mmCIF file of C-alpha atoms and ligand atoms in Angstrom:
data_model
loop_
_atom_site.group_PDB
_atom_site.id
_atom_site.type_symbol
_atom_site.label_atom_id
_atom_site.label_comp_id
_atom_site.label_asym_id
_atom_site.label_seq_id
_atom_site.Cartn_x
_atom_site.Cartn_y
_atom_site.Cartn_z
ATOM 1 C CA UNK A 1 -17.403 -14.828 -6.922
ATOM 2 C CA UNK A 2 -17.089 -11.792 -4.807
ATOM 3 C CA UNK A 3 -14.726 -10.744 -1.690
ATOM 4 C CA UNK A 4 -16.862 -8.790 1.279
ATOM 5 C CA UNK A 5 -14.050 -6.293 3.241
ATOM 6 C CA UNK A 6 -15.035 -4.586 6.053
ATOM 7 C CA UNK A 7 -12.319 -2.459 7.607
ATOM 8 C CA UNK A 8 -10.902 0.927 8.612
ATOM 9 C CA UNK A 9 -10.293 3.345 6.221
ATOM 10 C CA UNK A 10 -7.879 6.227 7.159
ATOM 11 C CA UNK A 11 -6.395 9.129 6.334
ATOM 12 C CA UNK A 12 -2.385 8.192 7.205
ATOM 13 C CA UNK A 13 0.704 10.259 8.515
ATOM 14 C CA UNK A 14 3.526 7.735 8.190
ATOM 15 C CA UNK A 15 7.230 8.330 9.514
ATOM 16 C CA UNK A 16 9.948 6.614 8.242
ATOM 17 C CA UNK A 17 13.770 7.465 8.903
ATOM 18 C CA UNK A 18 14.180 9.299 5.977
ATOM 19 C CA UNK A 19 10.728 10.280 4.829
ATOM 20 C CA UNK A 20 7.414 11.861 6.224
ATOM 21 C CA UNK A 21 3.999 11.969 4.365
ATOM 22 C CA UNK A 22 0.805 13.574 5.651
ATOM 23 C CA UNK A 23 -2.866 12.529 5.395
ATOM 24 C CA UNK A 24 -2.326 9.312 3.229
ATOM 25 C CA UNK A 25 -4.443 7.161 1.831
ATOM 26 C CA UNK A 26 -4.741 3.851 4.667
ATOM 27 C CA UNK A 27 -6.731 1.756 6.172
ATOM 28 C CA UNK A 28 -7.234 -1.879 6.442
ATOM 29 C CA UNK A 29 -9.842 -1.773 4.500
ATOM 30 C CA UNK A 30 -8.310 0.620 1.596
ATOM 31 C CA UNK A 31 -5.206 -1.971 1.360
ATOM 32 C CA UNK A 32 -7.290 -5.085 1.298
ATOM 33 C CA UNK A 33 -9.873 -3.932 -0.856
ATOM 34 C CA UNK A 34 -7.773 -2.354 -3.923
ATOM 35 C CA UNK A 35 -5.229 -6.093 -3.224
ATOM 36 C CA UNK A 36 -8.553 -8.355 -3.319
ATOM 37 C CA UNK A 37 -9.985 -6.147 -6.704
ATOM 38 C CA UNK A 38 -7.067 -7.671 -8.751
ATOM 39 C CA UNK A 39 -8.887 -11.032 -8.607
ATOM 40 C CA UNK A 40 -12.461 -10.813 -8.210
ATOM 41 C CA UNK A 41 -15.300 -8.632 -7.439
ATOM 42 C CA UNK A 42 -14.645 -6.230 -4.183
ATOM 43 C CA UNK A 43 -18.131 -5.438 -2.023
ATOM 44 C CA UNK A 44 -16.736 -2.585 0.778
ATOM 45 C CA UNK A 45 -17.993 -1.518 3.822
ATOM 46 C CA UNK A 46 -16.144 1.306 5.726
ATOM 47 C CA UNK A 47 -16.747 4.904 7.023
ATOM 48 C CA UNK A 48 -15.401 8.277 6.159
ATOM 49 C CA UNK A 49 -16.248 11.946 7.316
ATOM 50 C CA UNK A 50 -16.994 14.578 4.786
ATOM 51 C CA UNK A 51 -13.376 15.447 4.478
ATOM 52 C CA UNK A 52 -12.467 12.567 2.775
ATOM 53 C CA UNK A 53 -10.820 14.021 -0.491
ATOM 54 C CA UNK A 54 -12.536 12.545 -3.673
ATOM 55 C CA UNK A 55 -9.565 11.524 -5.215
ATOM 56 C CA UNK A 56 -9.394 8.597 -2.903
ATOM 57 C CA UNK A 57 -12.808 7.535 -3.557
ATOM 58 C CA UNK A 58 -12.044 7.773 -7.261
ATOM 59 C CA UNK A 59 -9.142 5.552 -6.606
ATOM 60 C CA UNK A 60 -11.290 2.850 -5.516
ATOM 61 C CA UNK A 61 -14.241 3.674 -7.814
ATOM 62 C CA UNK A 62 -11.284 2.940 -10.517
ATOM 63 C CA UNK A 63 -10.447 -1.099 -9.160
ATOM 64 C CA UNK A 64 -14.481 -1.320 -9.665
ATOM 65 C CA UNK A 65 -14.808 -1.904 -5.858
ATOM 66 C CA UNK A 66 -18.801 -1.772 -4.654
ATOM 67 C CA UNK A 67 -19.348 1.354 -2.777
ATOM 68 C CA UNK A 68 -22.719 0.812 -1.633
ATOM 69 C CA UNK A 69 -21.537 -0.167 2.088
ATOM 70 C CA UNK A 70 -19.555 3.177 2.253
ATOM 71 C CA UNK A 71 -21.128 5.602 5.014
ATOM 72 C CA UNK A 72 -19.697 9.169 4.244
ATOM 73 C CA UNK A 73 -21.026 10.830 7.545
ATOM 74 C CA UNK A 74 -20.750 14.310 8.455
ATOM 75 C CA UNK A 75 -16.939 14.922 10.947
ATOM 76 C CA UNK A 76 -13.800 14.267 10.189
ATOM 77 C CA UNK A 77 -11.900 10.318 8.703
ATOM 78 C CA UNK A 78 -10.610 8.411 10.806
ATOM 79 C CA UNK A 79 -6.599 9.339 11.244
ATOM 80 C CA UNK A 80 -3.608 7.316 12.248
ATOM 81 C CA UNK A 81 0.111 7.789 12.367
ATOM 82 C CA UNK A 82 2.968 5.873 12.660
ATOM 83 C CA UNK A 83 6.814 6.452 12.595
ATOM 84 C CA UNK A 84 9.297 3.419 11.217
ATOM 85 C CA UNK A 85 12.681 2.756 12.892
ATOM 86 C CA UNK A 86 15.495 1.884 10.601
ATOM 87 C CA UNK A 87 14.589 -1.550 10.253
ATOM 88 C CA UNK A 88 11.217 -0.856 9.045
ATOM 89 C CA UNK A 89 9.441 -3.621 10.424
ATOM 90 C CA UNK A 90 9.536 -2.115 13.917
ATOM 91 C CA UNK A 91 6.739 0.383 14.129
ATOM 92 C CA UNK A 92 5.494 2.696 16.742
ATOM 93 C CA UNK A 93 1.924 4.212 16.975
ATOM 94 C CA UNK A 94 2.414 7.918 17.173
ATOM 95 C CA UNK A 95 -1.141 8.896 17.527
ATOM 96 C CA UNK A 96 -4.577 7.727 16.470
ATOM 97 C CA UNK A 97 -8.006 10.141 16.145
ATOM 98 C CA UNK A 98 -10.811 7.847 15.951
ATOM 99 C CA UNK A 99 -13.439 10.734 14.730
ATOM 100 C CA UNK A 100 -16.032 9.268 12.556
ATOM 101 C CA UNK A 101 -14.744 5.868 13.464
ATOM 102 C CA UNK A 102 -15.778 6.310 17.145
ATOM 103 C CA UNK A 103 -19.772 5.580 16.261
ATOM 104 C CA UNK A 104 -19.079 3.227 13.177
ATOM 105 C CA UNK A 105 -21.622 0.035 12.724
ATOM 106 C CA UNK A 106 -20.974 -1.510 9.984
ATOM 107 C CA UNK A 107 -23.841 -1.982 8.029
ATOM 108 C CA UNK A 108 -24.006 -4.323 5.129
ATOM 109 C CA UNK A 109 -25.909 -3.605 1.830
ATOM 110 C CA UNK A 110 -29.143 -6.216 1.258
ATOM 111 C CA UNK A 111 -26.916 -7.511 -1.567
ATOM 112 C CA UNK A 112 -23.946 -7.695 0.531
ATOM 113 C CA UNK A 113 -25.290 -10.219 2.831
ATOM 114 C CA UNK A 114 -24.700 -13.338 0.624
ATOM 115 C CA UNK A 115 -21.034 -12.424 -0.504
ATOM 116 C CA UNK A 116 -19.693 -15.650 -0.149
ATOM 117 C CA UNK A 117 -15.740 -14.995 0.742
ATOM 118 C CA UNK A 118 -15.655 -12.753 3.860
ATOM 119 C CA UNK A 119 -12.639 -10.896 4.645
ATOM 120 C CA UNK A 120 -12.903 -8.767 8.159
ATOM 121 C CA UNK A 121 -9.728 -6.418 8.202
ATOM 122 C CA UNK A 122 -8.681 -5.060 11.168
ATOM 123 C CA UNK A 123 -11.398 -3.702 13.223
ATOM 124 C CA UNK A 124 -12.649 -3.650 16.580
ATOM 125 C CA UNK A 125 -13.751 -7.778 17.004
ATOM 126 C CA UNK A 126 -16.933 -6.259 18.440
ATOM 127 C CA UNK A 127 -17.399 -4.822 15.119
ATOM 128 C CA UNK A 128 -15.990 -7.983 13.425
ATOM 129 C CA UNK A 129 -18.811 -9.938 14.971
ATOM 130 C CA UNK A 130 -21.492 -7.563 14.537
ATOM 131 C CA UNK A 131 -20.831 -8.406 10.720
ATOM 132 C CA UNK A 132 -21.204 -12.123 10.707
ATOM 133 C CA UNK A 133 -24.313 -11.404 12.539
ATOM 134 C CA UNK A 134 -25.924 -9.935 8.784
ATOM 135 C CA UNK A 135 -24.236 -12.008 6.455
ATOM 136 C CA UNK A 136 -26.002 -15.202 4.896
ATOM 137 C CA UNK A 137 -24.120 -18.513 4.273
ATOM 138 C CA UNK A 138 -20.517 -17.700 3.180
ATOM 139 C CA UNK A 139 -18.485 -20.134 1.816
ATOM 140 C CA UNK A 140 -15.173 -19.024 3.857
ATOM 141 C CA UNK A 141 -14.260 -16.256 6.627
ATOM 142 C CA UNK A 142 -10.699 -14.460 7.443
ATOM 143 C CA UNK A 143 -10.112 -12.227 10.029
ATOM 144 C CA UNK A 144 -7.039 -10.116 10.592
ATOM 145 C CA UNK A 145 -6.840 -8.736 13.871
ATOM 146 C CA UNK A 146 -3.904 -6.569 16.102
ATOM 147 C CA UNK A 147 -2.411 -6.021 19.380
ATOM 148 C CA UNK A 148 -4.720 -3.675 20.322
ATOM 149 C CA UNK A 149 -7.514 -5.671 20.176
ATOM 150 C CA UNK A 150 -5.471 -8.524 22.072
ATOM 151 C CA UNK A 151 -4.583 -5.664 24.617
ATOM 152 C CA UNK A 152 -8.978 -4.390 25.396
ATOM 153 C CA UNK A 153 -10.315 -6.976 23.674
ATOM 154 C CA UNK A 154 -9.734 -10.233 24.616
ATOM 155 C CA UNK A 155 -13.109 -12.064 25.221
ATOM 156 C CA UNK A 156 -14.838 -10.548 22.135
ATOM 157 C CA UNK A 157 -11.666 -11.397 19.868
ATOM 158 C CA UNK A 158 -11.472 -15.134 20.885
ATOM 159 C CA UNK A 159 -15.150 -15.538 21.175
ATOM 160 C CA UNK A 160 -15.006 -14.654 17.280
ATOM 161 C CA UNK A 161 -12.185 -17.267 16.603
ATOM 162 C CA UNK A 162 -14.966 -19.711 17.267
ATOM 163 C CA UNK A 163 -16.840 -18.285 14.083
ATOM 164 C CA UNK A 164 -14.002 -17.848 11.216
ATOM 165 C CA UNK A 165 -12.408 -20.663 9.294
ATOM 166 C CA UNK A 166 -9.185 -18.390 8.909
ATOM 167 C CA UNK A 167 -6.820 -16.086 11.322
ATOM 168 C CA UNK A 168 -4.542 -13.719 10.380
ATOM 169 C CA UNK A 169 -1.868 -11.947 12.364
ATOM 170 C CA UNK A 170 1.350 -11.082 13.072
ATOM 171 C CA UNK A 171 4.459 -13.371 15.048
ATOM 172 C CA UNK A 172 4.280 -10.831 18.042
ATOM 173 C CA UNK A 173 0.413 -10.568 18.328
ATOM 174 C CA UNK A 174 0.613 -14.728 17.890
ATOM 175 C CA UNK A 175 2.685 -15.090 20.808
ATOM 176 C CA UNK A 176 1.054 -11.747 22.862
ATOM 177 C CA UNK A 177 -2.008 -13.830 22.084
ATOM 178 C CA UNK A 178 -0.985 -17.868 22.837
ATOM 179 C CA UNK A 179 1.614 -17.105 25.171
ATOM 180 C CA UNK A 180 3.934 -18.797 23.161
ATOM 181 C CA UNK A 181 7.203 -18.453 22.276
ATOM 182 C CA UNK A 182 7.229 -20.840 19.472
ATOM 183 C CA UNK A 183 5.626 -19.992 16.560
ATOM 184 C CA UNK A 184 4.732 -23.510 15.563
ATOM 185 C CA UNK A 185 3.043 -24.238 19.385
ATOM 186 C CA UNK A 186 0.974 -20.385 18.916
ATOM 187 C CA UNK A 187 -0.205 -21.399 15.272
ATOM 188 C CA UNK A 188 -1.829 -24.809 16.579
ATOM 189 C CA UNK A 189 -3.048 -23.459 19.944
ATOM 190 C CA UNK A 190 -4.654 -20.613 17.881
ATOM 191 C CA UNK A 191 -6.703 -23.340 15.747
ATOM 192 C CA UNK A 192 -7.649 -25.334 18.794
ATOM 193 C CA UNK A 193 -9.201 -22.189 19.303
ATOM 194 C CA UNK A 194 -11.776 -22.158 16.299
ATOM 195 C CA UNK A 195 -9.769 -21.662 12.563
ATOM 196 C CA UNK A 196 -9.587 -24.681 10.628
ATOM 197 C CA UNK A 197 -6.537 -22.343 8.889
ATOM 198 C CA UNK A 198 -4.240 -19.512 10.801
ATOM 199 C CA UNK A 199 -1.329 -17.434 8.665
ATOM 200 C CA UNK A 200 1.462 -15.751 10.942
ATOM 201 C CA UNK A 201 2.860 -13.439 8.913
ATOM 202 C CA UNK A 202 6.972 -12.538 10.006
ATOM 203 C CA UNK A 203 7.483 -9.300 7.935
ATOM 204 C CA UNK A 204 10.230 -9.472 6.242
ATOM 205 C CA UNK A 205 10.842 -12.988 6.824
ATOM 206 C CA UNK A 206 7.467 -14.175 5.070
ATOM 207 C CA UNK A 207 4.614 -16.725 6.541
ATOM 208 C CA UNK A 208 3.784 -19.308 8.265
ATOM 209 C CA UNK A 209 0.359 -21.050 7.395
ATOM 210 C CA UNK A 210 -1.386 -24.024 8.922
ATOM 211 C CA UNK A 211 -4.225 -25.953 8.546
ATOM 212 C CA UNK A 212 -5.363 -29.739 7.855
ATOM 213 C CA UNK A 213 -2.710 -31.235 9.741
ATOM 214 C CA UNK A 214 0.107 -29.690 7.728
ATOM 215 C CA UNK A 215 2.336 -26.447 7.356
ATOM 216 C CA UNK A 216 3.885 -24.319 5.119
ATOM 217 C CA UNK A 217 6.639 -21.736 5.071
ATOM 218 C CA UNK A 218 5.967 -19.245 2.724
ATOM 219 C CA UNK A 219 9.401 -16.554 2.598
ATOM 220 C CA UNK A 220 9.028 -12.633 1.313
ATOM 221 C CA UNK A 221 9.968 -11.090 -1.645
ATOM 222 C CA UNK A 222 13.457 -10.243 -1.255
ATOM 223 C CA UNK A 223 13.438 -6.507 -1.751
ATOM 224 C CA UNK A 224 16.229 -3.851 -2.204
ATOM 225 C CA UNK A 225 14.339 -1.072 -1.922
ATOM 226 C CA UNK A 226 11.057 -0.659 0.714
ATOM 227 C CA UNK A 227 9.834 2.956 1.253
ATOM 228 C CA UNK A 228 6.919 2.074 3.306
ATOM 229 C CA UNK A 229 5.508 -1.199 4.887
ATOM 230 C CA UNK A 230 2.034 0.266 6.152
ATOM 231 C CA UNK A 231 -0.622 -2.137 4.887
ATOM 232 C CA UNK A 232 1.604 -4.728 3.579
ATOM 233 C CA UNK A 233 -0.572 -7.088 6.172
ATOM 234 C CA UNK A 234 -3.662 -5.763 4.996
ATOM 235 C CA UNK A 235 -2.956 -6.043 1.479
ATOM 236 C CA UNK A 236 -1.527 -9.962 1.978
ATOM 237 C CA UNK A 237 -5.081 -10.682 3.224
ATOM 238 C CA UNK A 238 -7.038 -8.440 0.603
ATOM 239 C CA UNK A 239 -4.650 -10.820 -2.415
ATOM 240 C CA UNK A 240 -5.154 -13.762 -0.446
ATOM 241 C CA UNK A 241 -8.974 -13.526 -0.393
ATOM 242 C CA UNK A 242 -9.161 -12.091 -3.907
ATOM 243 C CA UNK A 243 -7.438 -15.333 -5.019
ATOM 244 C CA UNK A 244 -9.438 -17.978 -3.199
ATOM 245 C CA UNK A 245 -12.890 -16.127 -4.549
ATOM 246 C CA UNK A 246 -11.296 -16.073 -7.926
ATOM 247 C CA UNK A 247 -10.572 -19.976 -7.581
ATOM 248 C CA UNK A 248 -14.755 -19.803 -6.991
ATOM 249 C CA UNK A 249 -14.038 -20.819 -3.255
ATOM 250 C CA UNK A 250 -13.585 -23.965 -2.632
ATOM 251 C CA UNK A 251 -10.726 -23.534 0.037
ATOM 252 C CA UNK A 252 -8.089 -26.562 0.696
ATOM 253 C CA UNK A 253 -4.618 -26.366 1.843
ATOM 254 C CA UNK A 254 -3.405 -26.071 -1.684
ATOM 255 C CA UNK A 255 -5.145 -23.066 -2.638
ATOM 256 C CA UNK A 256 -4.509 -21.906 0.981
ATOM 257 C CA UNK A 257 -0.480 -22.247 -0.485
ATOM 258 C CA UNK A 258 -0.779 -20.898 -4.019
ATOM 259 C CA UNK A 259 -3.055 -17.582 -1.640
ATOM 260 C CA UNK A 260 -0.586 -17.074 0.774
ATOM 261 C CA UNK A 261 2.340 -16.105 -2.023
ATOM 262 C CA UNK A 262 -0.018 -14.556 -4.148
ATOM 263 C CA UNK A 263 -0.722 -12.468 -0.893
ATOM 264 C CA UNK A 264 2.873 -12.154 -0.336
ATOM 265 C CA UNK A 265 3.902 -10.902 -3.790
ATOM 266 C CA UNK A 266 1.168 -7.831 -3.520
ATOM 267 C CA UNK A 267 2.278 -6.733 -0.397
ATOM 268 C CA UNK A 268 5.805 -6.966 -1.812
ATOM 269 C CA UNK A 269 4.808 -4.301 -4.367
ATOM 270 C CA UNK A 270 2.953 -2.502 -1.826
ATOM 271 C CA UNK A 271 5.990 -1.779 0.151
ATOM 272 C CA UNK A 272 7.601 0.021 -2.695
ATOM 273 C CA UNK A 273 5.761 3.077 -2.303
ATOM 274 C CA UNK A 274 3.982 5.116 -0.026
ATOM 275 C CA UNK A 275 -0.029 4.682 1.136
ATOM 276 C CA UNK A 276 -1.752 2.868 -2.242
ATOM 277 C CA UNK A 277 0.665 4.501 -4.750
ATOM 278 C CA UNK A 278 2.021 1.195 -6.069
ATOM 279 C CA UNK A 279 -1.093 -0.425 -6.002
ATOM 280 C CA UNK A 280 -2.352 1.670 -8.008
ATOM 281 C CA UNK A 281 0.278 1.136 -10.894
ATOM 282 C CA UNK A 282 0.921 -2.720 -10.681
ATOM 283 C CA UNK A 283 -0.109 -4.902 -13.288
ATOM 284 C CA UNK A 284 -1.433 -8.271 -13.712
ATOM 285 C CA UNK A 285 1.617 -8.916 -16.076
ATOM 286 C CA UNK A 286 3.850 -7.850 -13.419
ATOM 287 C CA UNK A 287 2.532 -9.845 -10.484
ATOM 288 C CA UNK A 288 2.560 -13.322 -12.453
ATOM 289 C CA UNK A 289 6.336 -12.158 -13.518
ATOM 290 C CA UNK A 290 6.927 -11.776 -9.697
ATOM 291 C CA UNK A 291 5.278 -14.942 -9.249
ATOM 292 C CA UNK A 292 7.278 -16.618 -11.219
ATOM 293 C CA UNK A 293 10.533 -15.307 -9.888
ATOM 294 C CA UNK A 294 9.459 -16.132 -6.419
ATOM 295 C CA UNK A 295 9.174 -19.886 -7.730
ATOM 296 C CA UNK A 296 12.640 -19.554 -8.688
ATOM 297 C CA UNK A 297 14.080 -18.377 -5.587
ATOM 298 C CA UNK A 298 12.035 -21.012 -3.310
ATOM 299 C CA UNK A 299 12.948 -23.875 -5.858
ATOM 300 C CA UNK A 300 16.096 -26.288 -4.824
ATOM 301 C CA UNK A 301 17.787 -29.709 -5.781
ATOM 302 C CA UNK A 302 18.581 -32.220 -3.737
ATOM 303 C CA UNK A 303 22.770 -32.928 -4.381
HETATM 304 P P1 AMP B 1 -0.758 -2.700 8.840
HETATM 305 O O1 AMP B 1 0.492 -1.972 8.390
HETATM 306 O O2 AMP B 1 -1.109 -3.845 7.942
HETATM 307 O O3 AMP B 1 -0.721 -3.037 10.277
HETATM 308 O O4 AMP B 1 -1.974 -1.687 8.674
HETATM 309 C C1 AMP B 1 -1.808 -0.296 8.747
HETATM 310 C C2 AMP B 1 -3.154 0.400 8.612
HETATM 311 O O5 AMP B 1 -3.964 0.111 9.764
HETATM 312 C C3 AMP B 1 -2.983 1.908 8.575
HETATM 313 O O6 AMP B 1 -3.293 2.364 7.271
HETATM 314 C C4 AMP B 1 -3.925 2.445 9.635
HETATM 315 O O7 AMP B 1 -4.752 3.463 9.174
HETATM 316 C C5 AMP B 1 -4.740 1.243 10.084
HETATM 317 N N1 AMP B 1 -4.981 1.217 11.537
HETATM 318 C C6 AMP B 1 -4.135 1.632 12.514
HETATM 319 N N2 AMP B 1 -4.701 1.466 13.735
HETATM 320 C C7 AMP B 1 -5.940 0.948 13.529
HETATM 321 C C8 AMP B 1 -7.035 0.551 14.373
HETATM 322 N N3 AMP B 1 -6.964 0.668 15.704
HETATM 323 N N4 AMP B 1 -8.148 0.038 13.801
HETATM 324 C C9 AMP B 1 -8.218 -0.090 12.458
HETATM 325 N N5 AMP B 1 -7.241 0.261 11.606
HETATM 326 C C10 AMP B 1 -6.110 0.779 12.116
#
């Protein structure tokens, strides 16, 4: 069973307080296609001017993600940078180039349309909708989302919460969009808005997820050393996804669980490195290892 992303894909300057990388490999759609190609099939759609450096479509070509819904168009990729403060969760926008991204429609492939797990990564909702409007009976829909799009988007992103069984998004973009200070309160006001299932991811402190009446806490990896957390959300969806098409789809709030730390552990490797670097070296042996150490840290007895 295959994943459908549809996304951003970027070309990344990234600031942190001791490092500083130019024209990186990013993207919501880059992250959450290479996390979702470790457990099933990967259909992309995206857009990239003819600068894009062929390296980075090789890097994709190599997870065996579709590339039929990739529109190389003459201009330059989309760019976007960021600088970290020393907590590395706290992130500001330092500037963003839309270029080829400025006229994207994502258009999806005849055999596209019937991918039956959609994942729409952070895009403009607008965009987000004009996607559900091609595809043909799906069997379960996520959509990430950000500020922004809270901030000049409104309307269009909670007319789409009516359409997806699954929200994703961060505790500040939860409460920017509930008005909310408690978590719990902006999860369930969020599905009284359309998602049978929401996940509010807390950076370093892990993830909330709800659905079916019931709740789970889901904590991070614990990890010593982070070099760069761009994408980590994107790739926590991409895993996610991957998993539930792997587990042919049939979504309840168990698989929901055993998804959300499978997300969690692939955006704990992500962080390691810079752009897709450790993506592009993890195993399968050494996310079920991780796995299995995460059990162990969550797992307690009662005295
Ligand atoms: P995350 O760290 O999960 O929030 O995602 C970071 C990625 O989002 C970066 O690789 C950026 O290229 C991409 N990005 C930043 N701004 C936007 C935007 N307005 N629309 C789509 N993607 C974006």
């Amino acid at each position: 069973m295959s994943v459908l992303v549809v996304g951003s894909i970027a070309l990344d300057t990234i600031k942190t307080p001791l490092e500083e990388h130019a024209d990186l490999l990013g993207g919501s759609a880059s992250y959450a296609s290479v996390a979702a190609s470790f457990f099933a099939p990967v259909n992309l759609v995206g857009i990239v001017g003819d600068d894009f450096p062929k390296e980075h479509v090789g890097l994709l070509k190599n997870r065996n993600i579709d590339l039929a819904g990739l529109q190389t168009v003459p201009g330059k990729t989309f760019r976007w940078s960021g600088e970290y403060m020393w907590d590395l969760n706290t992130r500001e926008t330092r500037s963003i180039e839309l270029n080829v991204f400025e006229t994207f429609s994502p258009e999806l492939p005849a055999a596209y349309r019937a991918t039956p797990i959609v994942l729409l990564a952070n895009i403009a909702p607008g965009l987000q909708h004009h996607v559900l409007d091609q595809i043909e009976s799906p069997k379960f829909i996520i959509a990430d989302t950000m500020d922004l799009w809270i901030d000049i988007a409104k309307p269009e992103l909670v007319s789409l919460l009516a359409r997806v069984d699954m929200l994703i998004l961060n505790d500040g973009e939860a409460r920017q969009l509930t008005e909310e200070t408690s978590l719990i309160r902006a999860g369930k006001k969020i599905q009284a808005m359309g998602p049978k299932y929401v996940a509010i991811k807390k950076g370093e402190h892990g993830c909330l997820l709800f659905g079916e009446g019931e709740f789970f806490s889901c904590p991070a990896y614990p990890l010593e050393d982070i070099h760069d957390p761009t994408g980590a959300g994107d790739t926590f969806a991409g895993g996610l996804a991957g998993y539930l098409a792997r587990n042919g789809g049939h979504v309840t709030f168990n698989t929901l669980r055993a998804a959300v730390v499978l997300g969690s552990v692939l955006a704990s490797y992500n962080v390691e490195q810079f752009s897709l670097e450790r993506l592009k070296t993890v195993t399968t042996d050494e996310i079920s290892s991780r796995l299995e150490r995460f059990r162990e840290l969550s797992r307690f007895e009662a005295l």
